[in-house]
Amino acid sequence: MQKIIMSFLLLSSFIWSQTFQVGKNGAVASASKQASDVGIEVLKNGGNAVDAAIAVGFALTVVYPPAGNIGGGGFMLIHSPEGAVTAIDFREKAPHAARRDMYLDESENPVDGLSTEGALAVGVPGSVAGYEYARQHYGSLKWNELLAPAIKLAEDGFPVSYYIHEGLRDHQNLMRRFPASVDMFYPNGSVPAIGDMLRFSDLTATLKRIAKQGAEEFYRGQTARQLVKAVRDNGGIIDLWDLQHYEVKERKPINFTYRGYDIYSMPPPSSGGVCLAQILKIVEKFPLAGYGFHASQSIRIITEAERRVYANRAHFLGDPDFISVPVDYLLSAELINAMAKSIDIKKATPSHEVDHAPLPESEETTHFSVIDKDGWAVAVTTTLNSSYGSGFVAGKTGILLNNEMDDFSIKTGASNIYGLVGAEANAIQPQKRMLSSMTPTIVCRNDSLMWVFGTPGGGTIITTVAQVLINMIDYNMTLVQAVDAPRFHHQWWPDVIFIEKYSISSDMRNILKDGGYPIRERSPIGDINAIGIDWKNRNYIAVPDKRRQSAASVY
Ligand code: DON
């Protein structure tokens, strides 16, 4: 009997994500309870939100391997106690030997799996450099203190959750192609069961070296040499030069207002901020609150805005260090007005009738949010791209590498794993950053911090962030309600509204279908990790999404 109760308790804590938590001094919401707890420990030990975010990032590398990483990249938005917001870009880059047609066959057709599986799919990782940069410029604790919790988790092991068990089961065909991936994730040759302890000895050694010698070790040391050898032995093209020349970029966030709220989000090479701003500025012209949540009129307007914005994404957005991205033009009142005006409130605009804006004259991931007692707030979205990235662990480093190269437009008009299409602006070039949809976002009102959040979800990231904001600002939902509420998504192509199961009644489906909006059901959309501030009672409310296994910690 006792055994049954024990296994029930164990199982329940792994299946159900936790509910929201309220704290006075600090809050963390992330994809894993252990990682959120790490963040709170760092805050209690005197670290600020930036220190805590870095420690959470390293911890997720261990306890949330489908997306937490040191073998990938991401974006960090930082809000200082004085209200300044800055963006740190540690997105992966194409290796210098990359070629625009590297994933095409002789007939110029994309080769299945080449940009998504194994060593050739890997972009030059940015996470370790990004975290080091963030600590040096905005953190306060010592580097090795930020890695210590991750090292402990990797060395002592952590219990496999339901979600991780399922992920390892579903990705075994890919991972079993690489012996180091099998050693790391299938220690007895089989999928680890729920509750089994996973320990990562090679990754422990790598994290210890990085703790001692800093990012230098990852980009120029023994880790760099081992990583390059493993990649090249398996058909990849990253070399030591690529690692040595990886550079973090600090950028100015995209900043705009939506119905009186001051919104900051990620600039290119993410499409997130620009597309979020376009969607919200278009729908701002319509009385969504009057229409009501998930009323057909609201769904139509938001869908039409999303359709037009994703057409622009495919054409205009890419790495601003390589192409000129006309951000001001894309956010100009004239263009937004024209896009809003082109929406026929009574009739669907088929996607083949929608093109990008005219040229001006003359874009498994995980998100975590942290806030501290002083008002530092951090939103980080980081990724290996798809779940478990390329599936390729770089030999003895224990580093699972990304498949971010698939975020490039590998051929004009060809869609990536998220069905997103792209063109010239996001074509592969040596050293270029691939376009992202990641949208870490911070919202203020009257100079007070309100919400810090973001989500994974490939192409659905932007529309998820937009809908959570619309839920709160237009429909007056609480943060918890806004995160829980069902979601839908349109990305220009394919010309369908994707909906979560049970999200829309059959009556509403019929209304939309009859109105020219084909509907397709899909798996849950997004996994928000948000923190809101209740200024009246001075509470921090950490809200993990219920869709995966996210969890919050506070103190
Ligand atoms: O940067 C991007 O937009 C993608 N690589 C994000 C991937 C992602 O969100 C997968 N998550 N479910």
XYZ file of C-alpha atoms and ligand atoms in Angstrom, residues 67 75 91-92 163 269-271 313 363-366 381-387 403-404 407 416-418 420 434-439 455-461 526 548, ligand 1:
54
model
C 15.683 22.895 -24.825
C 17.976 36.013 -26.213
C 21.823 33.529 -31.137
C 23.763 30.808 -32.976
C 7.557 15.012 -19.894
C 17.747 38.699 -35.650
C 14.522 37.757 -33.925
C 11.350 38.482 -35.829
C 8.288 38.331 -41.702
C 11.221 35.732 -38.804
C 12.021 23.111 -28.479
C 12.773 26.139 -26.944
C 12.235 27.198 -23.386
C 14.142 32.469 -24.326
C 16.746 29.881 -25.273
C 16.720 26.946 -27.633
C 18.305 24.018 -29.399
C 15.594 24.647 -32.036
C 13.486 21.484 -32.179
C 13.151 19.232 -29.146
C 19.775 22.188 -35.160
C 19.290 25.923 -35.522
C 15.781 28.413 -39.035
C 11.199 25.017 -42.224
C 10.112 22.544 -39.525
C 7.560 25.071 -38.281
C 7.513 29.032 -41.911
C 19.419 32.668 -38.565
C 16.075 34.444 -38.121
C 14.253 33.596 -34.915
C 10.688 33.951 -33.633
C 11.733 34.053 -29.982
C 9.946 36.900 -28.221
C 7.271 31.160 -24.554
C 8.656 28.411 -26.806
C 6.693 27.222 -29.846
C 8.586 27.993 -33.080
C 6.428 30.116 -35.358
C 3.624 30.244 -32.762
C 5.766 32.146 -30.250
C 3.282 27.424 -26.284
C 3.957 21.170 -20.266
O 14.372 30.641 -32.887
C 13.294 30.175 -33.206
O 12.355 30.829 -33.573
C 13.086 28.669 -33.093
N 14.343 27.991 -33.246
C 12.389 28.365 -31.812
C 12.126 26.889 -31.608
C 11.034 26.595 -30.669
O 10.387 27.457 -30.132
C 10.705 25.161 -30.436
N 9.775 25.029 -29.344
N 8.831 24.414 -29.133
